[in-house]
XYZ file of C-alpha atoms in Angstrom:
358
model
C 13.011 -12.124 1.515
C 10.458 -13.521 -0.026
C 7.864 -11.004 0.366
C 4.348 -12.451 1.807
C 1.035 -12.404 1.318
C -1.689 -10.139 4.234
C -4.721 -10.700 5.923
C -6.346 -12.486 8.679
C -6.433 -16.473 9.771
C -8.399 -17.657 12.193
C -8.463 -20.432 14.170
C -12.005 -23.226 14.251
C -13.619 -21.630 16.117
C -13.231 -18.235 13.904
C -10.650 -15.948 16.723
C -8.261 -14.787 14.209
C -4.659 -13.611 16.157
C -3.991 -10.747 16.908
C -1.813 -10.983 20.007
C 1.828 -12.215 19.943
C 3.657 -12.870 24.021
C 7.273 -14.017 23.565
C 9.459 -15.125 26.709
C 12.474 -14.167 26.323
C 13.768 -15.376 28.893
C 13.418 -18.681 31.843
C 15.428 -16.422 33.836
C 13.529 -13.980 36.840
C 15.241 -11.972 40.039
C 12.223 -13.044 42.226
C 11.189 -16.260 44.008
C 7.871 -15.653 44.198
C 6.387 -19.083 46.085
C 3.196 -19.117 42.965
C 5.796 -19.441 39.835
C 9.577 -20.138 41.312
C 9.204 -21.167 44.114
C 13.006 -21.247 45.992
C 12.565 -25.316 46.534
C 12.007 -25.908 42.836
C 14.200 -23.397 41.390
C 17.879 -22.360 43.959
C 20.962 -22.410 43.108
C 21.340 -25.231 42.023
C 18.537 -25.054 39.050
C 19.355 -25.541 35.336
C 17.352 -22.118 34.124
C 18.034 -22.620 29.621
C 21.325 -22.378 28.078
C 21.782 -18.943 26.119
C 22.482 -21.295 22.468
C 18.783 -22.927 23.928
C 17.361 -18.988 24.128
C 15.565 -17.436 20.462
C 18.552 -14.942 19.098
C 16.886 -11.451 19.046
C 17.305 -12.781 14.932
C 14.783 -15.125 15.466
C 12.351 -13.403 17.680
C 12.564 -10.556 15.169
C 12.237 -12.794 12.919
C 8.713 -14.653 14.362
C 7.329 -11.714 14.363
C 7.894 -10.440 11.413
C 6.587 -12.793 10.279
C 3.325 -13.191 12.486
C 2.440 -9.281 11.528
C 2.419 -10.187 7.865
C -0.477 -12.975 9.287
C -2.291 -10.206 11.341
C -1.145 -9.771 14.366
C -0.334 -6.404 15.920
C 0.107 -6.694 18.948
C 3.803 -7.753 20.485
C 4.725 -8.011 23.872
C 7.890 -9.114 26.204
C 7.795 -11.523 28.819
C 9.707 -13.308 31.163
C 10.902 -15.194 33.110
C 11.441 -11.734 33.754
C 12.324 -9.450 30.425
C 14.450 -6.430 31.567
C 17.430 -10.153 32.268
C 17.474 -10.524 28.748
C 21.298 -8.951 27.873
C 20.062 -6.540 25.332
C 17.387 -5.733 25.553
C 16.644 -2.665 24.797
C 17.920 -3.447 21.434
C 15.561 -6.529 21.174
C 13.086 -3.100 21.281
C 14.505 -1.002 18.711
C 14.489 -4.114 16.009
C 10.365 -5.323 17.284
C 10.098 -1.638 16.822
C 10.830 -1.320 13.675
C 7.987 -4.045 12.450
C 4.967 -2.478 10.469
C 1.663 -3.664 9.264
C 1.138 -4.589 5.872
C -1.421 -1.365 5.774
C 1.870 -0.270 7.186
C 0.814 0.791 10.665
C 2.998 0.205 13.408
C 3.022 -2.776 15.637
C 1.300 -2.029 19.589
C 4.698 -3.156 21.927
C 4.700 -3.792 25.258
C 6.270 -5.367 27.727
C 4.992 -6.779 31.563
C 7.999 -6.941 34.308
C 7.708 -7.296 37.481
C 9.750 -4.089 37.836
C 12.717 -4.449 39.895
C 15.470 -2.559 36.991
C 13.253 -0.993 35.140
C 13.859 2.866 37.216
C 17.224 2.364 35.508
C 15.973 1.143 31.998
C 12.507 2.998 31.302
C 13.802 5.674 28.840
C 16.249 3.580 27.070
C 13.035 1.497 26.448
C 11.152 4.428 25.788
C 13.996 5.336 23.176
C 13.704 2.195 21.861
C 10.367 2.697 20.563
C 8.289 0.488 23.659
C 5.332 0.993 24.175
C 4.051 0.685 27.293
C 4.983 -1.636 30.267
C 2.600 -4.228 32.846
C 3.561 -3.860 35.942
C 2.718 -6.830 38.593
C 1.951 -6.080 42.163
C -0.058 -7.882 44.047
C -0.664 -6.379 47.686
C 0.436 -2.517 49.257
C 1.616 -3.970 52.087
C 5.590 -4.843 52.546
C 5.765 -7.582 54.986
C 2.747 -9.614 52.555
C 5.113 -8.741 49.346
C 8.269 -9.454 50.395
C 6.591 -12.910 50.893
C 5.279 -13.276 47.831
C 7.972 -12.769 45.893
C 11.070 -14.106 48.533
C 14.206 -11.676 48.283
C 13.148 -9.897 50.198
C 11.935 -6.597 47.984
C 10.759 -4.050 48.403
C 7.599 -2.664 47.080
C 8.301 1.056 47.907
C 10.709 0.103 44.551
C 7.925 -1.353 42.671
C 6.177 1.608 43.059
C 9.661 3.501 41.944
C 8.911 1.499 38.540
C 5.960 2.307 38.562
C 6.203 6.501 38.473
C 9.053 6.285 36.691
C 7.787 4.230 33.602
C 4.538 7.006 34.387
C 7.486 10.010 33.382
C 8.855 8.110 31.147
C 5.517 7.889 28.883
C 5.193 3.741 29.175
C 1.800 4.636 29.456
C -0.703 4.134 30.189
C 1.138 1.640 32.825
C -1.004 -0.927 33.682
C -1.061 -2.395 37.060
C -1.695 -6.722 36.984
C -2.707 -7.425 40.323
C -3.942 -11.304 41.342
C -6.891 -11.715 44.444
C -7.002 -14.083 45.952
C -9.316 -14.664 48.531
C -8.820 -14.952 52.058
C -5.557 -13.988 50.968
C -5.060 -9.733 49.537
C -8.948 -8.854 48.871
C -8.426 -6.956 52.298
C -6.928 -4.777 49.761
C -9.142 -3.446 47.240
C -9.422 -0.760 48.176
C -6.746 0.573 49.478
C -5.423 -0.335 45.894
C -7.591 1.063 44.410
C -7.699 4.446 46.400
C -3.935 4.633 46.037
C -3.436 4.752 41.598
C -7.121 6.510 41.749
C -5.909 10.450 39.989
C -2.725 8.629 39.033
C -2.826 7.856 35.367
C -2.620 3.239 36.330
C -4.876 1.159 34.872
C -5.262 -1.114 38.699
C -5.857 -4.927 36.439
C -7.725 -7.227 38.803
C -7.687 -10.376 37.997
C -9.468 -12.916 39.711
C -6.373 -16.101 40.145
C -6.350 -18.595 37.933
C -4.536 -22.273 37.973
C -2.173 -21.605 35.696
C 0.181 -23.900 35.949
C 0.600 -26.932 38.577
C 2.559 -25.277 41.138
C -0.143 -22.370 43.403
C -2.391 -25.071 45.062
C -5.390 -23.576 43.637
C -8.182 -24.604 44.692
C -12.546 -22.759 43.027
C -13.674 -21.129 46.799
C -9.957 -18.976 46.460
C -11.445 -17.439 43.966
C -12.890 -14.049 44.391
C -14.816 -13.549 41.483
C -15.009 -10.262 39.198
C -18.014 -8.843 39.974
C -17.555 -8.413 43.714
C -14.452 -6.425 42.956
C -16.532 -4.194 40.756
C -19.143 -4.134 43.031
C -16.331 -3.303 46.044
C -15.308 -0.712 44.769
C -17.920 0.390 43.050
C -19.469 1.641 46.494
C -17.097 3.424 47.464
C -16.403 5.648 44.020
C -18.954 5.246 41.511
C -18.528 3.623 38.240
C -19.800 3.017 35.335
C -18.638 0.676 32.104
C -16.089 1.283 29.493
C -16.233 0.171 26.427
C -13.949 -1.926 24.718
C -12.172 -1.110 21.841
C -11.463 -4.489 20.891
C -12.910 -7.497 20.083
C -10.443 -9.957 21.926
C -9.311 -7.811 24.695
C -9.504 -10.196 27.873
C -10.371 -6.822 30.609
C -13.801 -5.562 31.322
C -12.893 -1.543 32.468
C -14.571 0.728 34.367
C -14.506 4.718 34.813
C -14.433 6.542 37.849
C -17.476 8.797 37.481
C -15.906 11.741 39.032
C -13.257 11.363 36.480
C -10.450 10.243 38.876
C -9.397 6.807 35.639
C -9.982 3.772 34.865
C -9.744 -0.499 36.660
C -10.413 -3.324 34.470
C -11.152 -7.313 35.907
C -9.724 -10.203 34.702
C -13.101 -12.986 34.808
C -10.523 -15.959 33.002
C -13.181 -18.264 35.867
C -16.005 -16.600 35.864
C -16.499 -15.454 32.791
C -15.068 -17.036 30.494
C -13.725 -14.658 27.384
C -12.318 -18.181 25.843
C -14.685 -17.474 22.597
C -12.517 -14.149 21.491
C -9.053 -14.646 22.871
C -6.745 -13.944 19.949
C -3.637 -14.693 21.508
C -0.591 -16.783 21.044
C 2.728 -17.117 23.126
C 6.079 -18.467 22.543
C 8.116 -19.384 24.954
C 12.360 -18.902 25.315
C 13.189 -21.653 23.571
C 10.952 -21.086 20.344
C 7.489 -22.930 21.555
C 4.462 -22.181 20.241
C 1.314 -21.878 23.204
C -1.864 -20.795 21.359
C -2.755 -21.081 25.595
C -2.341 -20.283 28.237
C -3.631 -23.257 30.056
C -1.665 -25.358 26.754
C 0.053 -28.134 27.631
C 2.100 -29.164 25.071
C 4.152 -26.573 22.125
C 4.768 -26.149 18.094
C 8.656 -26.299 18.329
C 9.411 -22.671 15.882
C 13.191 -23.200 17.076
C 13.586 -26.202 15.378
C 11.703 -25.546 12.027
C 13.807 -21.981 11.780
C 17.718 -23.393 12.571
C 16.256 -26.074 9.784
C 16.378 -22.953 7.510
C 12.819 -22.825 6.689
C 12.487 -19.708 4.783
C 9.812 -16.532 5.364
C 7.162 -18.242 3.109
C 6.755 -21.557 4.166
C 7.115 -20.028 8.269
C 3.913 -18.035 7.437
C 2.622 -21.622 6.121
C 3.670 -23.194 9.528
C 1.740 -20.241 11.598
C -0.606 -20.651 9.410
C -0.785 -24.071 9.595
C -1.051 -24.751 13.113
C -3.497 -21.768 14.198
C -6.013 -23.078 12.406
C -6.500 -26.637 14.137
C -6.686 -24.215 17.222
C -9.498 -25.254 18.552
C -8.450 -24.588 23.176
C -11.237 -23.286 25.119
C -9.879 -24.537 28.788
C -11.764 -22.454 30.377
C -15.103 -22.749 28.998
C -14.258 -26.078 30.500
C -12.360 -25.544 33.352
C -16.526 -26.613 35.415
C -16.054 -29.827 33.447
C -12.331 -31.491 34.507
C -10.984 -33.168 37.204
C -7.747 -31.729 39.170
C -4.770 -33.539 37.548
C -6.146 -34.743 34.185
C -4.391 -32.103 32.589
C -1.531 -31.224 31.973
C -0.624 -27.836 32.639
C 2.629 -25.349 31.632
C 4.252 -23.375 33.958
C 3.250 -19.640 33.830
C 6.975 -18.817 34.316
C 8.039 -21.020 31.335
C 4.990 -18.724 28.813
C 4.692 -15.370 30.563
C 1.651 -16.038 32.599
C 0.589 -13.423 34.885
C 0.860 -14.750 37.786
C -1.168 -16.323 40.930
C -0.434 -15.407 44.175
C 0.552 -18.262 46.442
C -1.260 -20.128 48.989
C 2.222 -19.651 51.583
C 0.588 -19.133 55.273
C 3.918 -16.699 55.745
C 2.152 -13.982 52.702
C 0.038 -13.176 55.846
C 2.321 -12.417 58.672
């Protein structure tokens, strides 16, 4: 194996590549109406064949080469990553990776939590560091309507607790807030997770993909979320530990933990974005709102060397000039193709479907 030179690479805007998010499957056991609605992803929908997906060896290779270029954080996503058969084997393979300085990578996973209670310990034993779990509502009827498979919120809460118990933490909870849908649950959610050690992160409703019917007036600005919580429990700002962090962090003055807010709409953080994403079949996307990808699977299956793969990744990243969130206001609806969130493991955003009010 070729020993690759170490060193960060930067894009056209001077942003380094530090985070790699890898989708391991395009399948999910939920049919969330904002992401994989049943009318599109029904029984007859043709998901990717196993042979089309990156193999574990290909994922490990891509991650290993990326780590030589400055990547320090790996996140496994989907679809629902726990549906990928043998996922603990992949975790074990990735957990063995080391940066050029000899440090382990930060290995995390985003999941809907449905299979986590029975898999949490094996994932921890395999080397997974932490999990992020999506939860948009504590109201059982609303949550079942969102996931559209009648999955109860109690089982996601169980997953959060089991993850905490086995040490997959700090557990992060991603809650997308949509005005008029679940903004009335902000204080309820904050109170539920205060003092538990879990970090609740409120995400502004974003125009990821094209299926969620996004409208800017349905966005609840993060500043309002922070203000609302601060009126009930005093908050203090927490300094970011790394420039590329997406969340602005706040801690409770009484020591009951912290929250985060992710403000892609009202306070774009494109200037510090250090993330790239790889779809389940090996397309590299340099922005959450990208319209096209770069075929890494083709390169690897044609026999490219590690050295040339590193050069290909470097060349593609150096041309990167993405800043969609900074430009959003100047773009008109429908004038830009965007990859769907289920395809590249984006954070979810809740649906506009009336049923979730029931």
